[in-house]
XYZ file of C-alpha atoms in Angstrom:
514
model
C 0.000 0.000 0.000
C 1.500 3.258 -1.156
C 1.243 6.172 1.281
C 1.966 9.823 0.700
C 5.393 11.342 1.260
C 6.310 12.835 4.631
C 6.056 16.371 3.246
C 2.623 15.781 1.698
C 1.252 14.243 4.907
C 2.574 17.183 6.928
C 1.027 19.561 4.383
C -2.345 17.789 4.721
C -2.059 18.071 8.502
C -1.313 21.795 8.361
C -3.986 22.363 5.745
C -6.522 20.575 7.939
C -5.466 22.499 11.034
C -5.710 25.815 9.178
C -9.111 24.917 7.694
C -10.484 23.842 11.079
C -9.147 27.014 12.728
C -10.706 29.278 10.088
C -13.967 27.325 10.248
C -14.077 27.739 14.028
C -13.530 31.503 13.689
C -16.312 31.784 11.101
C -18.648 29.381 12.915
C -18.782 31.124 16.299
C -20.752 34.229 15.184
C -23.021 32.056 12.979
C -23.866 29.779 15.901
C -24.551 32.774 18.146
C -26.773 34.327 15.445
C -28.942 31.223 15.078
C -28.860 29.960 18.678
C -28.491 33.071 20.799
C -26.028 33.428 23.672
C -27.808 30.985 26.008
C -28.340 28.359 23.331
C -24.754 28.555 22.125
C -23.448 28.313 25.694
C -25.542 25.210 26.360
C -24.482 23.714 23.012
C -20.777 24.257 23.767
C -21.146 22.857 27.278
C -22.537 19.541 26.081
C -21.397 18.854 22.526
C -17.794 20.013 22.963
C -16.914 20.124 26.661
C -18.376 16.717 27.546
C -17.173 15.170 24.257
C -13.623 16.497 24.729
C -13.327 14.818 28.120
C -15.092 11.566 27.165
C -13.059 11.221 23.955
C -9.917 10.710 26.052
C -11.184 7.139 26.534
C -10.558 6.556 22.831
C -6.948 7.681 22.728
C -5.325 4.616 24.261
C -7.091 2.072 22.049
C -6.501 4.190 18.933
C -2.729 4.252 19.496
C -2.640 0.488 20.091
C -4.707 -0.246 16.988
C -2.495 2.010 14.886
C 0.627 0.151 16.011
C -0.804 -3.357 15.373
C -2.222 -2.508 11.920
C 0.976 -0.750 10.857
C 3.192 -3.606 12.036
C 1.103 -6.302 10.318
C 0.828 -4.444 6.990
C 4.557 -3.740 6.862
C 5.198 -7.466 7.395
C 2.715 -8.308 4.632
C 0.445 -10.146 7.093
C -3.001 -9.150 5.820
C -4.699 -11.743 8.027
C -3.367 -10.112 11.183
C -4.297 -6.676 9.835
C -7.837 -7.894 9.082
C -8.129 -9.407 12.564
C -6.882 -6.169 14.163
C -9.357 -4.058 12.172
C -12.229 -6.370 13.174
C -11.083 -6.147 16.798
C -10.984 -2.353 16.539
C -14.457 -2.134 15.022
C -15.854 -4.479 17.680
C -14.224 -2.571 20.533
C -15.323 0.835 19.306
C -18.822 -0.400 18.467
C -19.126 -1.519 22.102
C -17.742 1.851 23.224
C -20.258 3.620 20.960
C -23.202 1.682 22.422
C -21.893 2.376 25.914
C -21.725 6.118 25.216
C -25.334 6.108 23.953
C -26.594 4.178 27.003
C -24.579 6.310 29.427
C -25.881 9.551 27.920
C -29.513 8.459 28.425
C -28.892 7.639 32.074
C -26.491 10.431 33.066
C -28.278 13.525 31.723
C -30.156 14.338 34.958
C -27.085 13.821 37.126
C -24.941 15.983 34.833
C -27.533 18.771 34.956
C -27.233 18.858 38.759
C -23.428 18.663 38.741
C -23.120 21.503 36.204
C -25.865 23.578 37.918
C -27.953 23.901 34.765
C -30.907 26.294 35.133
C -34.200 24.469 35.771
C -35.810 25.984 32.692
C -33.003 24.486 30.575
C -32.845 21.002 32.129
C -35.101 19.378 29.509
C -33.154 20.936 26.630
C -29.857 19.998 28.295
C -30.988 16.371 28.737
C -31.846 16.101 25.034
C -28.465 17.597 24.140
C -26.631 15.090 26.345
C -28.379 12.202 24.567
C -27.448 13.719 21.192
C -23.865 14.117 22.449
C -23.802 10.417 23.369
C -24.851 9.410 19.844
C -22.387 11.893 18.330
C -19.585 10.441 20.463
C -20.542 6.963 19.248
C -20.262 8.118 15.627
C -16.817 9.582 16.323
C -15.722 6.323 17.944
C -16.637 4.414 14.765
C -14.253 6.630 12.775
C -11.303 5.685 14.982
C -10.363 2.342 13.333
C -10.361 4.083 9.950
C -8.124 6.866 11.258
C -5.771 4.239 12.701
C -5.563 2.518 9.305
C -4.984 5.837 7.520
C -2.160 6.753 9.920
C -0.549 3.329 9.580
C -0.442 3.519 5.758
C 0.580 7.203 5.695
C -2.580 8.755 4.221
C -3.359 11.780 6.383
C -5.618 13.193 3.676
C -8.052 10.406 4.638
C -8.108 11.850 8.172
C -8.235 15.587 7.496
C -10.863 15.639 4.719
C -13.667 14.075 6.837
C -12.812 16.336 9.785
C -13.028 19.497 7.693
C -16.218 18.276 5.975
C -17.790 17.690 9.397
C -17.238 21.315 10.435
C -18.490 22.701 7.113
C -21.599 20.489 7.058
C -22.472 21.623 10.588
C -22.830 25.176 9.293
C -24.798 23.999 6.243
C -27.346 22.025 8.282
C -27.739 24.538 11.144
C -30.267 26.988 9.562
C -32.615 24.181 8.483
C -32.448 22.485 11.884
C -33.172 25.739 13.706
C -36.169 26.380 11.434
C -37.734 23.023 12.356
C -36.908 22.953 16.079
C -38.105 25.131 18.952
C -34.899 24.691 20.960
C -31.938 26.312 19.202
C -29.276 24.389 21.139
C -30.956 21.055 20.315
C -31.124 22.148 16.671
C -27.378 22.706 16.777
C -26.991 19.201 18.189
C -29.047 17.679 15.366
C -27.004 19.620 12.789
C -23.803 18.269 14.336
C -25.176 14.714 14.372
C -26.270 14.855 10.711
C -22.871 16.255 9.703
C -21.086 13.514 11.691
C -23.115 10.780 9.960
C -22.123 12.040 6.491
C -18.522 12.514 7.641
C -18.473 8.883 8.847
C -19.634 7.656 5.415
C -16.919 9.796 3.817
C -14.359 8.213 6.166
C -15.387 4.749 4.955
C -15.351 5.792 1.290
C -11.817 7.232 1.165
C -9.817 4.091 2.176
C -12.109 1.719 0.247
C -9.264 0.344 -1.911
C -7.041 -0.346 1.076
C -9.897 -1.985 2.999
C -10.793 -4.138 -0.021
C -7.191 -5.288 -0.398
C -6.918 -6.229 3.289
C -10.299 -7.968 3.461
C -9.852 -9.856 0.175
C -6.300 -11.084 0.825
C -6.506 -11.643 4.577
C -8.302 -14.331 6.587
C -9.928 -13.551 9.921
C -8.188 -15.523 12.672
C -9.041 -15.083 16.337
C -5.743 -14.396 18.085
C -5.204 -14.153 21.808
C -1.788 -12.560 21.265
C -3.320 -9.709 19.248
C -5.921 -9.097 21.948
C -3.252 -9.154 24.652
C -1.088 -6.689 22.733
C -4.102 -4.495 21.973
C -5.261 -4.170 25.573
C -1.779 -3.821 27.091
C -0.785 -1.077 24.635
C -4.207 0.554 25.111
C -3.599 0.785 28.841
C -0.160 2.368 28.496
C -1.358 4.735 25.764
C -4.362 5.751 27.856
C -2.096 6.647 30.780
C 0.199 8.626 28.478
C -2.755 10.497 26.903
C -4.825 11.205 30.024
C -2.129 12.318 32.467
C -1.114 15.512 30.593
C -4.832 16.365 30.289
C -5.165 15.966 34.051
C -2.101 18.188 34.458
C -3.848 21.006 32.568
C -7.148 20.415 34.393
C -5.206 20.388 37.674
C -3.572 23.699 36.801
C -6.985 25.225 36.018
C -8.324 23.864 39.313
C -5.341 25.331 41.202
C -5.906 28.715 39.562
C -9.612 28.648 40.477
C -8.941 27.454 44.055
C -6.116 29.803 44.966
C -6.734 32.830 42.732
C -10.465 32.920 41.951
C -12.635 32.246 38.922
C -11.612 35.468 37.137
C -7.986 34.307 36.980
C -9.062 31.123 35.202
C -9.931 33.214 32.134
C -6.492 34.871 32.235
C -4.800 31.493 32.483
C -7.027 30.003 29.767
C -5.812 32.502 27.149
C -2.229 31.310 27.625
C -3.357 27.678 27.483
C -5.270 28.254 24.229
C -2.221 29.783 22.511
C 0.091 27.006 23.735
C -2.426 24.338 22.672
C -2.547 25.749 19.142
C 1.260 25.672 18.875
C 1.250 22.081 20.196
C -1.166 21.210 17.394
C 1.239 22.576 14.778
C 4.152 20.684 16.342
C 2.110 17.472 16.337
C 1.177 18.084 12.706
C 4.781 17.846 11.550
C 5.636 14.829 13.729
C 2.642 12.497 13.319
C 3.500 11.463 9.697
C 6.666 9.876 11.088
C 4.653 6.963 12.472
C 4.260 5.228 9.085
C 8.039 5.299 8.580
C 8.732 4.158 12.141
C 6.259 1.294 11.767
C 7.949 0.102 8.565
C 11.423 0.224 10.140
C 10.228 -1.528 13.314
C 8.676 -4.335 11.237
C 12.003 -4.794 9.403
C 14.021 -4.624 12.634
C 15.994 -1.626 11.326
C 17.385 -0.275 14.611
C 19.839 2.098 12.912
C 17.017 3.480 10.763
C 14.851 4.058 13.847
C 17.710 5.895 15.567
C 18.150 8.125 12.518
C 14.390 8.728 12.403
C 14.357 9.798 16.065
C 17.021 12.421 15.328
C 15.081 13.601 12.294
C 11.874 13.906 14.329
C 13.684 15.774 17.118
C 14.949 18.241 14.530
C 11.517 18.642 12.948
C 9.720 18.949 16.289
C 12.061 21.530 17.808
C 12.231 23.533 14.566
C 8.402 23.603 14.397
C 8.334 24.863 17.987
C 10.890 27.562 17.132
C 9.015 28.542 13.969
C 5.612 29.003 15.620
C 6.624 30.024 19.171
C 9.342 32.649 18.792
C 7.278 35.310 16.960
C 4.456 34.800 19.495
C 6.895 35.082 22.412
C 8.194 38.447 21.207
C 4.745 39.835 20.344
C 2.684 38.150 23.065
C 1.582 41.389 24.750
C 0.264 43.309 21.696
C -1.311 40.171 20.152
C -3.289 39.385 23.311
C -4.268 43.054 23.663
C -5.736 43.128 20.142
C -7.233 39.640 20.409
C -9.028 39.704 23.776
C -8.368 43.143 25.303
C -5.855 45.065 27.384
C -7.050 43.444 30.621
C -5.546 40.147 29.483
C -2.427 41.620 27.863
C -0.904 42.516 31.244
C -0.594 38.762 31.885
C 1.286 38.072 28.641
C 4.101 36.403 30.615
C 1.765 33.424 31.241
C 1.588 32.861 27.484
C 5.376 33.061 27.153
C 5.904 30.527 29.963
C 3.436 28.051 28.469
C 4.962 28.447 25.004
C 8.393 27.616 26.414
C 6.926 24.408 27.834
C 5.769 23.288 24.383
C 9.341 22.311 23.482
C 8.974 19.498 26.018
C 5.896 18.304 24.118
C 7.931 18.358 20.888
C 10.612 16.132 22.464
C 8.054 13.737 23.925
C 6.058 13.401 20.672
C 9.254 12.706 18.714
C 10.073 9.796 21.006
C 6.488 8.577 21.416
C 6.008 8.310 17.636
C 8.866 5.817 17.329
C 8.337 3.925 20.602
C 4.638 3.422 19.816
C 5.605 1.884 16.474
C 7.945 -0.448 18.379
C 5.280 -1.300 20.969
C 7.477 -0.130 23.873
C 5.382 2.346 25.853
C 5.649 1.078 29.416
C 8.618 3.231 30.426
C 7.076 6.370 28.904
C 3.807 5.691 30.766
C 5.676 5.263 34.071
C 7.669 8.472 33.518
C 4.497 10.395 32.634
C 2.781 9.165 35.797
C 5.759 10.101 37.955
C 6.275 13.607 36.591
C 2.578 14.521 36.504
C 2.142 13.190 40.046
C 5.090 15.267 41.254
C 3.686 18.375 39.534
C 0.254 17.835 41.113
C 1.875 17.507 44.533
C 3.900 20.689 43.998
C 0.796 22.629 42.897
C -1.076 21.502 46.013
C 1.710 22.090 48.554
C 2.691 25.521 47.239
C -0.967 26.518 46.891
C -1.828 25.517 50.441
C 1.209 27.398 51.751
C -0.137 30.611 50.211
C 2.922 31.139 47.997
C 1.223 30.209 44.731
C 1.126 32.713 41.870
C -0.241 32.421 38.332
C 3.321 32.532 37.005
C 4.321 29.705 39.349
C 1.442 27.493 38.198
C 2.271 28.116 34.523
C 5.965 27.427 35.200
C 5.131 24.213 37.052
C 3.231 22.907 34.013
C 5.941 24.024 31.560
C 8.821 22.567 33.597
C 6.993 19.249 34.023
C 6.470 18.947 30.267
C 10.093 19.880 29.556
C 11.551 17.420 32.075
C 9.315 14.644 30.749
C 10.522 15.371 27.206
C 14.205 15.310 28.195
C 13.659 12.117 30.224
C 12.143 10.449 27.143
C 15.212 11.424 25.104
C 17.520 10.023 27.792
C 15.497 6.800 27.793
C 15.883 6.224 24.047
C 19.553 7.256 24.266
C 20.005 4.236 26.520
C 18.498 2.054 23.747
C 19.910 3.573 20.559
C 23.064 5.203 21.872
C 24.286 8.447 23.458
C 24.437 10.098 20.036
C 20.662 10.761 20.343
C 21.139 13.029 23.370
C 24.200 14.697 21.834
C 22.140 15.419 18.738
C 19.458 17.028 20.934
C 22.144 19.322 22.409
C 23.109 20.263 18.841
C 19.457 21.011 17.978
C 19.048 23.176 21.095
C 22.226 25.068 20.151
C 20.723 25.845 16.752
C 17.516 26.963 18.482
C 19.537 29.364 20.613
C 21.183 30.793 17.476
C 17.753 31.383 15.896
C 16.522 32.986 19.129
C 19.481 35.390 19.277
C 19.098 36.372 15.615
C 15.336 36.862 15.992
C 15.815 38.848 19.213
C 18.304 41.192 17.523
C 15.934 41.732 14.597
C 13.063 42.306 17.040
C 15.005 45.073 18.784
C 15.670 46.761 15.437
C 11.997 46.525 14.430
C 10.921 47.829 17.817
C 13.217 50.853 17.576
C 11.920 51.672 14.086
C 8.211 51.167 14.811
C 7.882 52.007 18.504
C 6.486 55.453 17.732
C 3.877 53.957 15.405
C 1.766 51.881 17.771
C -0.688 50.756 15.087
C 2.138 49.550 12.820
C 4.076 47.897 15.649
C 2.035 44.679 15.513
C 0.673 44.615 11.963
C 4.028 45.328 10.314
C 6.483 44.131 12.941
C 4.986 40.675 13.528
C 5.009 39.592 9.831
C 8.612 40.810 9.501
C 9.716 38.784 12.544
C 7.718 35.726 11.402
C 9.217 35.774 7.886
C 12.816 36.229 9.061
C 12.309 33.641 11.804
C 11.252 31.209 9.043
C 14.394 32.065 7.051
C 16.604 31.582 10.119
C 14.937 28.212 10.806
C 15.479 27.035 7.227
C 19.194 27.823 7.269
C 19.790 26.463 10.777
C 17.653 23.309 10.770
C 17.445 22.121 7.162
C 20.297 20.121 5.647
C 21.976 21.217 2.416
C 20.132 18.472 0.535
C 16.761 19.617 1.947
C 17.518 23.262 1.131
C 18.524 22.317 -2.427
C 15.356 20.271 -2.853
C 13.227 23.136 -1.520
C 14.847 25.579 -3.952
C 14.213 23.228 -6.894
C 10.544 22.772 -5.942
C 10.040 26.526 -5.518
C 11.697 27.099 -8.892
C 9.403 24.522 -10.556
C 6.303 26.033 -8.939
C 7.379 29.512 -10.054
C 7.887 28.278 -13.629
C 4.428 26.682 -13.718
C 2.764 29.845 -12.435
C 4.663 31.990 -14.950
C 3.750 29.688 -17.871
C 0.058 29.762 -16.927
C 0.055 33.549 -16.799
C 1.836 33.830 -20.140
C -0.512 31.321 -21.772
């Protein structure tokens, strides 16, 4: 099965992320227009907030399924791949039915826990049941996403996701016209869009599914089930603990600094989360390559891939974080208001912690393909537990500040990332850690060059407050990209990039002349 190249998969990831971000920006005012403030708030509370938390249950099994399918396909064992896909569909079908049953029983209890207004309880209960069905539909897409990741076809993942968001907006006006409750209408629009998106998800990999099902024989295997559930457990721990770290930080902010400070802290978290998404977008295509090398037993190739992913991950962090670090205060002021801009340092601290996520994801991509996640799960549990203890002890002592809480999260993520690199250095050799030192040195060079340019731009534009952000930020972003290219890309990659740009320029010129 022929997958896309690394660059094309990364481009599909970034294209999907950009499309989803733009859709979210456009969708918010449309939802408010059709639903009203109360309806939109209720819709967000159920469809997205509850789904986001419940969907964590899926992450462990998805990672395990991805590893088993990728390993079997790269060994040419279509029977094992077919068995794994059947196991995945069965597991997620059970999870889907469970989500539907749980939503019908838990709606009243959730209304009390979330202090929903009595006049909205009936509408909220209907929305929770819709959310349960919607979650079930999303679960049924997971085996297909695992297959698409294993074969290196990220277009099969991004296209249904973008279509889901677009179809939501298409169906919303009609649903509102035929329903008295605007929030419930939004739920029905989301459910209809998810159903069509699910059919699209099945249609895209039809050739790959046909090849696996026609050439493979279903064979019940206890070893596959054992591997599936053991890897699911480790992956679940690895996925959930960082989420609990962020929830714990929000809880600490609310407990020790009040509800108003949660909004200040949330702005920094939103920015850092978006940068993490971009970092993940450039690293996730590496799984297909890691799976192929692991199936062939190519240890040297896996070691080289780890170094390549470390370079890509850190360079993506540098590319997207540095301009935001320098312009954090004016960006936040324009985006959400001057009240929030005075706490710009929280955004900077959280952005610095994202480099730890880049290190961890680089290692996790390869170790998941190898099926060796136990040590990473143990390290994650230890570091997150230590961070939770530190947040509690410092908070109870009265010495907690917002900056301290943000730093605690960032330092925990960074230490976990470095610990993961040290762990694989013990397996593949010390050259992995030495290479990381080299990558960090290049990052420091880019930071110094960008900082010097920032000072020049600031001196030139400081008297023009309106131009300071709108002109200064693009200048810093463009030159930061140039610095990253020259510091992180090899000569061969730079030469290839120049050739591709030259070819694209020639095609555009020929079209204009014709």
